[in-house]
Short mmCIF file of C-alpha atoms in Angstrom, two decimals:
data_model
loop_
_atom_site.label_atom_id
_atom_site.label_comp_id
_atom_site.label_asym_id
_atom_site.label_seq_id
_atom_site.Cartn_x
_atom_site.Cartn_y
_atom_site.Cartn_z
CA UNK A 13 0.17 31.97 25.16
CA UNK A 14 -3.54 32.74 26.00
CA UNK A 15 -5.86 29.70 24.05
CA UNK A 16 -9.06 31.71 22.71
CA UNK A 17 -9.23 30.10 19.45
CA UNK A 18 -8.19 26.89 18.12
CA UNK A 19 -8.79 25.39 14.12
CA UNK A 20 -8.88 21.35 14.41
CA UNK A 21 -8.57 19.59 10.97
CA UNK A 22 -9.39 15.97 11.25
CA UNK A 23 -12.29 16.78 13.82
CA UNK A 24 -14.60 13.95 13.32
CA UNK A 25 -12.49 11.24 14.42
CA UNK A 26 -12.13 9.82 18.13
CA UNK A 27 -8.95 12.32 18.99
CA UNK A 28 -10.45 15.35 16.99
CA UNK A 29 -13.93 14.52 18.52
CA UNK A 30 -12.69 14.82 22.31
CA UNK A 31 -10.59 17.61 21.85
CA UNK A 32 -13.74 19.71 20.24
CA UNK A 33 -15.52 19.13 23.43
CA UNK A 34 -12.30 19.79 26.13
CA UNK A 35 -11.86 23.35 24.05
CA UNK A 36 -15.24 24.05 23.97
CA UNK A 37 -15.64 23.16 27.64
CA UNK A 38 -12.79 25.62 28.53
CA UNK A 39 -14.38 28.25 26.58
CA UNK A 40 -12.56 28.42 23.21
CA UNK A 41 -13.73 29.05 20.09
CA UNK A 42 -13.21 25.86 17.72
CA UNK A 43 -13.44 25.76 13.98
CA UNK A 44 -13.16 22.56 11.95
CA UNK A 45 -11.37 21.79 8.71
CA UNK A 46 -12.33 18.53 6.70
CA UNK A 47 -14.99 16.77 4.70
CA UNK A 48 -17.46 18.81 6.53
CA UNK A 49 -17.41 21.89 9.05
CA UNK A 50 -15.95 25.31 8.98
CA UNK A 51 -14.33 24.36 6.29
CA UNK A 52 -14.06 21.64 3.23
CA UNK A 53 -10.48 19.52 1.52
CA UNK A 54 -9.84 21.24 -1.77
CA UNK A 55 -11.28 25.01 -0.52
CA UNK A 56 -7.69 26.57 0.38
CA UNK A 57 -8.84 29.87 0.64
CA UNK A 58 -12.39 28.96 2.91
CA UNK A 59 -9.42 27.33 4.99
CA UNK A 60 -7.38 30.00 4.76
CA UNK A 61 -10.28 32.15 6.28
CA UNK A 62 -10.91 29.91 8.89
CA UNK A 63 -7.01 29.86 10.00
CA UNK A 64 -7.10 33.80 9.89
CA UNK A 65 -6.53 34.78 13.88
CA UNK A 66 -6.59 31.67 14.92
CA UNK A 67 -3.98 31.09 18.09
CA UNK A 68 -3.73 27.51 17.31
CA UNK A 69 -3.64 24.54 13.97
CA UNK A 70 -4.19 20.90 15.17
CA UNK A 71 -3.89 18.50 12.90
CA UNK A 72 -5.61 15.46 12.88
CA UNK A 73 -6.60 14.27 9.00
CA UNK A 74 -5.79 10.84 8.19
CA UNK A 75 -7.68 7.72 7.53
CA UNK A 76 -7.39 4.82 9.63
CA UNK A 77 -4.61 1.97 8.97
CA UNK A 78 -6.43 -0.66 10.85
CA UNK A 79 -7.47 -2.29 6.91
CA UNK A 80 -5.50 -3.90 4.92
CA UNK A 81 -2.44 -2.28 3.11
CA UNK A 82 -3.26 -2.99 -0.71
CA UNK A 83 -2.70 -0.29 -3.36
CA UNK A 84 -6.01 1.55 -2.53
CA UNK A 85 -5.94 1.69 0.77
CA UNK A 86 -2.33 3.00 0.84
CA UNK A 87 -3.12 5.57 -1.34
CA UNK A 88 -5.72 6.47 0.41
CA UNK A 89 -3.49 6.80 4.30
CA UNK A 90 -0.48 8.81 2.64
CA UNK A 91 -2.75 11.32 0.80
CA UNK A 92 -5.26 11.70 3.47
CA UNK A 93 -1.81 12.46 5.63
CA UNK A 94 0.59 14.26 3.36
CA UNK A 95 -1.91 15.60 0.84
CA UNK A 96 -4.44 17.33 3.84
CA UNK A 97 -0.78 18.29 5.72
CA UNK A 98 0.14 20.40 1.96
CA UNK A 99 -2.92 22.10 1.40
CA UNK A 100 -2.68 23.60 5.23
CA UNK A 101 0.69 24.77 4.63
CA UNK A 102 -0.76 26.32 0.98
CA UNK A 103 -3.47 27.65 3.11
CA UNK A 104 -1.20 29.59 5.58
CA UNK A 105 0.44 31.17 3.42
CA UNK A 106 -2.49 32.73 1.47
CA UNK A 107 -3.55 33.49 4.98
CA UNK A 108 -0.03 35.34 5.26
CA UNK A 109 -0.07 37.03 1.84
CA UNK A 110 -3.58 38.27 2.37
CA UNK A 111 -2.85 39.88 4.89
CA UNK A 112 -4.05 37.94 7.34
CA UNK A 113 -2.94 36.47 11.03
CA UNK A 114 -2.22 32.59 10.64
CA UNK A 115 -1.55 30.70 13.92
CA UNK A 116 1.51 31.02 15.33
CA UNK A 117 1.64 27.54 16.09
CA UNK A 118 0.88 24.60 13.89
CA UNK A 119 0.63 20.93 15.30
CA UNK A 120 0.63 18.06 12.89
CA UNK A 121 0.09 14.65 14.13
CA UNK A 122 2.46 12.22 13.46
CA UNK A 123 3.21 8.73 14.93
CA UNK A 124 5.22 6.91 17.24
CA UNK A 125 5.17 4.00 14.58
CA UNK A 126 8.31 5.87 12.92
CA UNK A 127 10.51 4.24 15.27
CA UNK A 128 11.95 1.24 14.92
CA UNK A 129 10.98 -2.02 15.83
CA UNK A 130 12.54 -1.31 19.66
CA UNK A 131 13.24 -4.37 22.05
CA UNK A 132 16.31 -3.34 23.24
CA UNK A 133 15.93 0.92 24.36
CA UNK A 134 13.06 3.25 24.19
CA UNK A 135 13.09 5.70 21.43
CA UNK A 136 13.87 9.63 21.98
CA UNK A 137 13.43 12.43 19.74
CA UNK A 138 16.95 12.98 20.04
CA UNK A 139 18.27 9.42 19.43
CA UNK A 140 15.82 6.94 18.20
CA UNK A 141 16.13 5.13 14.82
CA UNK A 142 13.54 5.80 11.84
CA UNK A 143 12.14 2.44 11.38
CA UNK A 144 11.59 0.90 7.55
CA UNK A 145 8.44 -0.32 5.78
CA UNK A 146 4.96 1.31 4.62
CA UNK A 147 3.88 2.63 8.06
CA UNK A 148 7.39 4.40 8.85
CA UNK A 149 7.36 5.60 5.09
CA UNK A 150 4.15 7.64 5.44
CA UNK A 151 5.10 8.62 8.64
CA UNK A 152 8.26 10.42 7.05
CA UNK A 153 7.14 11.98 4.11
CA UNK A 154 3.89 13.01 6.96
CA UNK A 155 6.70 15.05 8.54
CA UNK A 156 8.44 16.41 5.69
CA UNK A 157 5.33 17.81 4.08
CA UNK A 158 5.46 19.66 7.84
CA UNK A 159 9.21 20.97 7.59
CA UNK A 160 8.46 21.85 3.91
CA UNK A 161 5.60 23.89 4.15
CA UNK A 162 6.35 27.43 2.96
CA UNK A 163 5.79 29.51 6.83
CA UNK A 164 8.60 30.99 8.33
CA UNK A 165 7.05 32.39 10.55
CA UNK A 166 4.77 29.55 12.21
CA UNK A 167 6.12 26.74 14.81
CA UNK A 168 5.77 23.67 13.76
CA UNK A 169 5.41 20.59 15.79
CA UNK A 170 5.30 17.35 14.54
CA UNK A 171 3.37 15.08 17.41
CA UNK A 172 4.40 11.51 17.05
CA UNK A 173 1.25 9.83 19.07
CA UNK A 174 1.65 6.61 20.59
CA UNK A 175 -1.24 4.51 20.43
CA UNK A 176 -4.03 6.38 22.24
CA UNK A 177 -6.46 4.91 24.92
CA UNK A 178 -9.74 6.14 25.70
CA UNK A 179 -13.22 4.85 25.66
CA UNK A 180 -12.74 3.65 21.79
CA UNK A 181 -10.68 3.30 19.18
CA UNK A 182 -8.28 0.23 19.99
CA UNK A 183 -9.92 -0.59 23.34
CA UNK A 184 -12.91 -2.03 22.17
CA UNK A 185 -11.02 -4.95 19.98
CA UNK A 186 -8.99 -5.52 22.93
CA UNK A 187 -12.24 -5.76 25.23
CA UNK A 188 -14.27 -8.13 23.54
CA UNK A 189 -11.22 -10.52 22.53
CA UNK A 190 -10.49 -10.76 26.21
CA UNK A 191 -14.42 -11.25 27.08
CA UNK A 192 -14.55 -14.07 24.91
CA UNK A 193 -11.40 -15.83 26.04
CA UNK A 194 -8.98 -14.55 23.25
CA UNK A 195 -7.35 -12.00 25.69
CA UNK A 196 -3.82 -13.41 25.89
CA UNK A 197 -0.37 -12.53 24.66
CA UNK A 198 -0.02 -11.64 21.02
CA UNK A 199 2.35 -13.44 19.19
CA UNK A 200 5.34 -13.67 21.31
CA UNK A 201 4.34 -10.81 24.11
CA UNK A 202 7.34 -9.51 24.62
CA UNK A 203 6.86 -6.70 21.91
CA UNK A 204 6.35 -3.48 24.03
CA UNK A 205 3.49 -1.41 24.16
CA UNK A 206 3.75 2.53 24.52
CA UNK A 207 0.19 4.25 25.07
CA UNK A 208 -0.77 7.84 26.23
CA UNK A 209 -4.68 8.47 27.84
CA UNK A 210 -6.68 10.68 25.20
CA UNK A 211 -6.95 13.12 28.49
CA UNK A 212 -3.51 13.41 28.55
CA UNK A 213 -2.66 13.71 25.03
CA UNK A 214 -5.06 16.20 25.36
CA UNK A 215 -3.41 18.50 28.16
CA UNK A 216 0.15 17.74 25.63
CA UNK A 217 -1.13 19.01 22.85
CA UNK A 218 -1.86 22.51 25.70
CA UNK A 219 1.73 22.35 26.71
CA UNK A 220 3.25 21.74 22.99
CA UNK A 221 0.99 24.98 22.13
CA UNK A 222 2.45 27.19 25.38
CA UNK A 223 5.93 26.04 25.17
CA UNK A 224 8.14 28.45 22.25
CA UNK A 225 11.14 25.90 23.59
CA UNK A 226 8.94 22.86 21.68
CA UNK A 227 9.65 21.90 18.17
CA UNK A 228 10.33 19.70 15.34
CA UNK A 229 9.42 16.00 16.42
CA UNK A 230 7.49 15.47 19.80
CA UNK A 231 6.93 12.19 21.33
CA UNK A 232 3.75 11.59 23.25
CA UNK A 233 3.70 8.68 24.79
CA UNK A 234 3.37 7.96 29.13
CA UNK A 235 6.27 6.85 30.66
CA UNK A 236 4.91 3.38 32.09
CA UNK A 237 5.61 1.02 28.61
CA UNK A 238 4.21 -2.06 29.01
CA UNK A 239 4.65 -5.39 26.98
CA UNK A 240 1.84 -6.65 25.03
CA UNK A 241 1.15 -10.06 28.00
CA UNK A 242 1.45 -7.40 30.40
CA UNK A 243 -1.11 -4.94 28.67
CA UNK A 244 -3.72 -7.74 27.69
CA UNK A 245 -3.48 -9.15 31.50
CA UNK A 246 -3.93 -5.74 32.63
CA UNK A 247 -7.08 -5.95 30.36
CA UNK A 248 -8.09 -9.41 31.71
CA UNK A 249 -7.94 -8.59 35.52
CA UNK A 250 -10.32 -5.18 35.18
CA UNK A 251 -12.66 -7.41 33.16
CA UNK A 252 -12.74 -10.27 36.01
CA UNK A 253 -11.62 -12.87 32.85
CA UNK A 254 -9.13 -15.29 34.29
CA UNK A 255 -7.40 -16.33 31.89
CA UNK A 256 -7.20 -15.65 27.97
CA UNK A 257 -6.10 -17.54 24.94
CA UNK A 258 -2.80 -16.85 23.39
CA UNK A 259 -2.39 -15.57 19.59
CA UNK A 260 1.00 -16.81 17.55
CA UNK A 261 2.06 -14.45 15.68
CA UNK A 262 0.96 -16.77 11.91
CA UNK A 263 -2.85 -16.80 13.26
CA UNK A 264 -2.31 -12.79 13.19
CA UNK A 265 -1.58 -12.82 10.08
CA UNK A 266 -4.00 -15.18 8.70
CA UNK A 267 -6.38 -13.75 11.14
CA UNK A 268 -5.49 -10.09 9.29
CA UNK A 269 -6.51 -11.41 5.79
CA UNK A 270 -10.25 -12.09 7.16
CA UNK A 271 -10.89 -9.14 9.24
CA UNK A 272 -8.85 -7.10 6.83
CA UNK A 273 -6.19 -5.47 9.10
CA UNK A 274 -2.30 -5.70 9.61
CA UNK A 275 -1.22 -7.82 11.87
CA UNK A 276 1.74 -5.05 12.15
CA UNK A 277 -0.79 -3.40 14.45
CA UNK A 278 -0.08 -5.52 17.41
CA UNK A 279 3.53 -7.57 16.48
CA UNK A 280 5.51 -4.27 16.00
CA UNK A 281 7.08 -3.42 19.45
CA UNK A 282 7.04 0.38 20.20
CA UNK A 283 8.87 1.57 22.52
CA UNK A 284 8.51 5.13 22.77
CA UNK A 285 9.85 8.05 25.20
CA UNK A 286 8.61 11.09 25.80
CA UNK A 287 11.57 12.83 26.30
CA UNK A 288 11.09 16.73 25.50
CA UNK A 289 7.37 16.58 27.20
CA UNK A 290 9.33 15.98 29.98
CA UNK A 291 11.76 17.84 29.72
CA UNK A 292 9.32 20.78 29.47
CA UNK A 293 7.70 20.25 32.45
CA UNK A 294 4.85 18.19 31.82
CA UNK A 295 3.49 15.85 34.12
CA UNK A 296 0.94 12.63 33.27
CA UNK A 297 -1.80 12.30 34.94
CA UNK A 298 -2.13 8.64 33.92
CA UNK A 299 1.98 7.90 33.77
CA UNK A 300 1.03 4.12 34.35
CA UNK A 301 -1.29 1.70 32.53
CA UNK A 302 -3.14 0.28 35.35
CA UNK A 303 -4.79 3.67 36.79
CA UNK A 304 -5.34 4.45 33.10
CA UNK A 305 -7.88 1.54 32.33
CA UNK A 306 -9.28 2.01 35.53
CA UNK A 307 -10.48 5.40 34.08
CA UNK A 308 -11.06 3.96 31.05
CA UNK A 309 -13.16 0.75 32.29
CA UNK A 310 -14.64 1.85 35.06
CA UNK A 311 -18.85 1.78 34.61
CA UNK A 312 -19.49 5.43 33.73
CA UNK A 313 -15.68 6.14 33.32
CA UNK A 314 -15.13 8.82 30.43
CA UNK A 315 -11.70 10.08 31.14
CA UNK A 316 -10.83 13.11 33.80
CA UNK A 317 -12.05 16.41 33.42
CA UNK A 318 -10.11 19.23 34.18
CA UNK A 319 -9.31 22.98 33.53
CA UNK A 320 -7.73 23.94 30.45
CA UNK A 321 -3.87 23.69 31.32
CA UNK A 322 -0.53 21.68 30.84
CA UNK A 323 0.11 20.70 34.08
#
């Protein structure tokens, strides 16, 4: 399939940010769904119009869950998940019945938080066990608003994201903990740690759109899982810190009620593999952690830049 035009809800955030600029550097056309751009929440038929011959939905809406999860807050992840994931299925279908030409391809983010809490075996699409709890909850009824939504016609691809690292998001806590000293293991350190560079979830989300084979859950995630000691000394060593502090696993928690976060964050081990990516060909260009921050850290490092294509 020939990428011309792509329609990215959830665009303002740090994955729907960099993907705007690596399709508009390859030359397609983007349009934007969400509290601003192309198109607004609540206007089904402006989104419907802004759908209309696209080649490509990526989904992105959903507010962060690094807060704490009290009633408002978790109102506020599942809707801004399940409720945004609705009204784009709504708004595909008015594409349909007005004649128009929705994508034929629809990816929804989802997460690799699903999974259990995995210390023993990674996690496939094919065998790994739905966790339980709030996280794995919205993550479910995420995916079922996917498989429910009323397009027969339209692939749908439910892209459960590992934690992504880039030059933001979840690198920046981990930075300045280990610049200050506080850059040991977390709680016991054994939990694992799956990750995928935002380049390379990126050139995924390229394959995922070329590949007819690809559907239903996909896991994105690179295939060099590291434990949480081994990720923050990885950290530590690229910073030139020595040594760093270790966190048990009751200061995370009491640390989570005063910076209002879940200590779930970091303590949940997440072991994910990225089974049908491979499967389908696809090939990391950051497979292990330690090349990754070296992108990622380097002074002036912003990621690789490459053509638009899979691999």
């Amino acid at each position: 399939m020939n990428i011309t035009r792509v329609s990215i809800a959830g665009a303002s955030g740090f994955i729907g940010s960099h993907l705007v600029r690596r399709f508009t550097e390859a030359g397609v056309q983007v349009r934007t769904i969400g509290r601003s751009g192309s198109a607004v929440w609540g206007d089904t038929a402006a989104i419907a119009e802004v759908l209309d011959g696209a080649d490509l939905l990526v989904n992105l809406a959903g507010r962060s869950v690094n807060c704490r999860y009290n009633k408002r807050n978790a109102d506020a992840i599942f809707s801004s998940r399940v409720g945004t994931t609705e009204e784009l299925g709504r708004a595909l279908a008015l594409c349909r019945a007005g004649g128009g030409a929705p994508p034929p391809v629809w990816i929804n983010s989802s997460t690799g938080t699903i999974y259990r809490h995995a210390m023993d075996r990674p996690q496939t699409e094919d065998d790994g066990e739905l966790g339980t709890g709030f996280s794995v909850s919205v993550a479910r009824a995420w995916e079922q608003a996917l498989a429910d939504a009323d397009v027969p016609d339209v692939r749908r691809v439910a892209l459960r994201i590992s934690i992504v690292l880039g030059g933001g998001s979840v690198m920046r806590p981990l930075v300045n903990l280990a610049r200050i000293g506080l850059g040991g293991r977390m709680g016991a350190g054994t939990q694992k740690f799956s990750w995928v560079h935002l380049d390379d979830l990126f050139r995924a989300i390229v394959l995922v759109a070329q590949a007819p084979s690809l559907s239903g859950p996909v896991n994105v995630a690179a295939p060099g899982v590291v434990t949480n000691a081994e990720l923050m000394a990885a950290i530590r060593q690229r910073l030139s810190v020595p040594a760093g502090l270790p966190t048990p696993a009751w200061l995370l928690d009491l640390g989570g009620l005063v910076i209002r976060t879940e200590a779930e964050l970091v303590l949940k081990s997440r072991w994910v593999s990225p089974s049908k990516l491979v499967d389908a060909g696809f090939t990391f260009t950051y497979p292990t952690l330690g090349p990754a921050l070296d992108d990622i850290l380097a002074p002036g490092g912003a990621g690789a830049r490459e053509p638009l294509r899979a691999h």
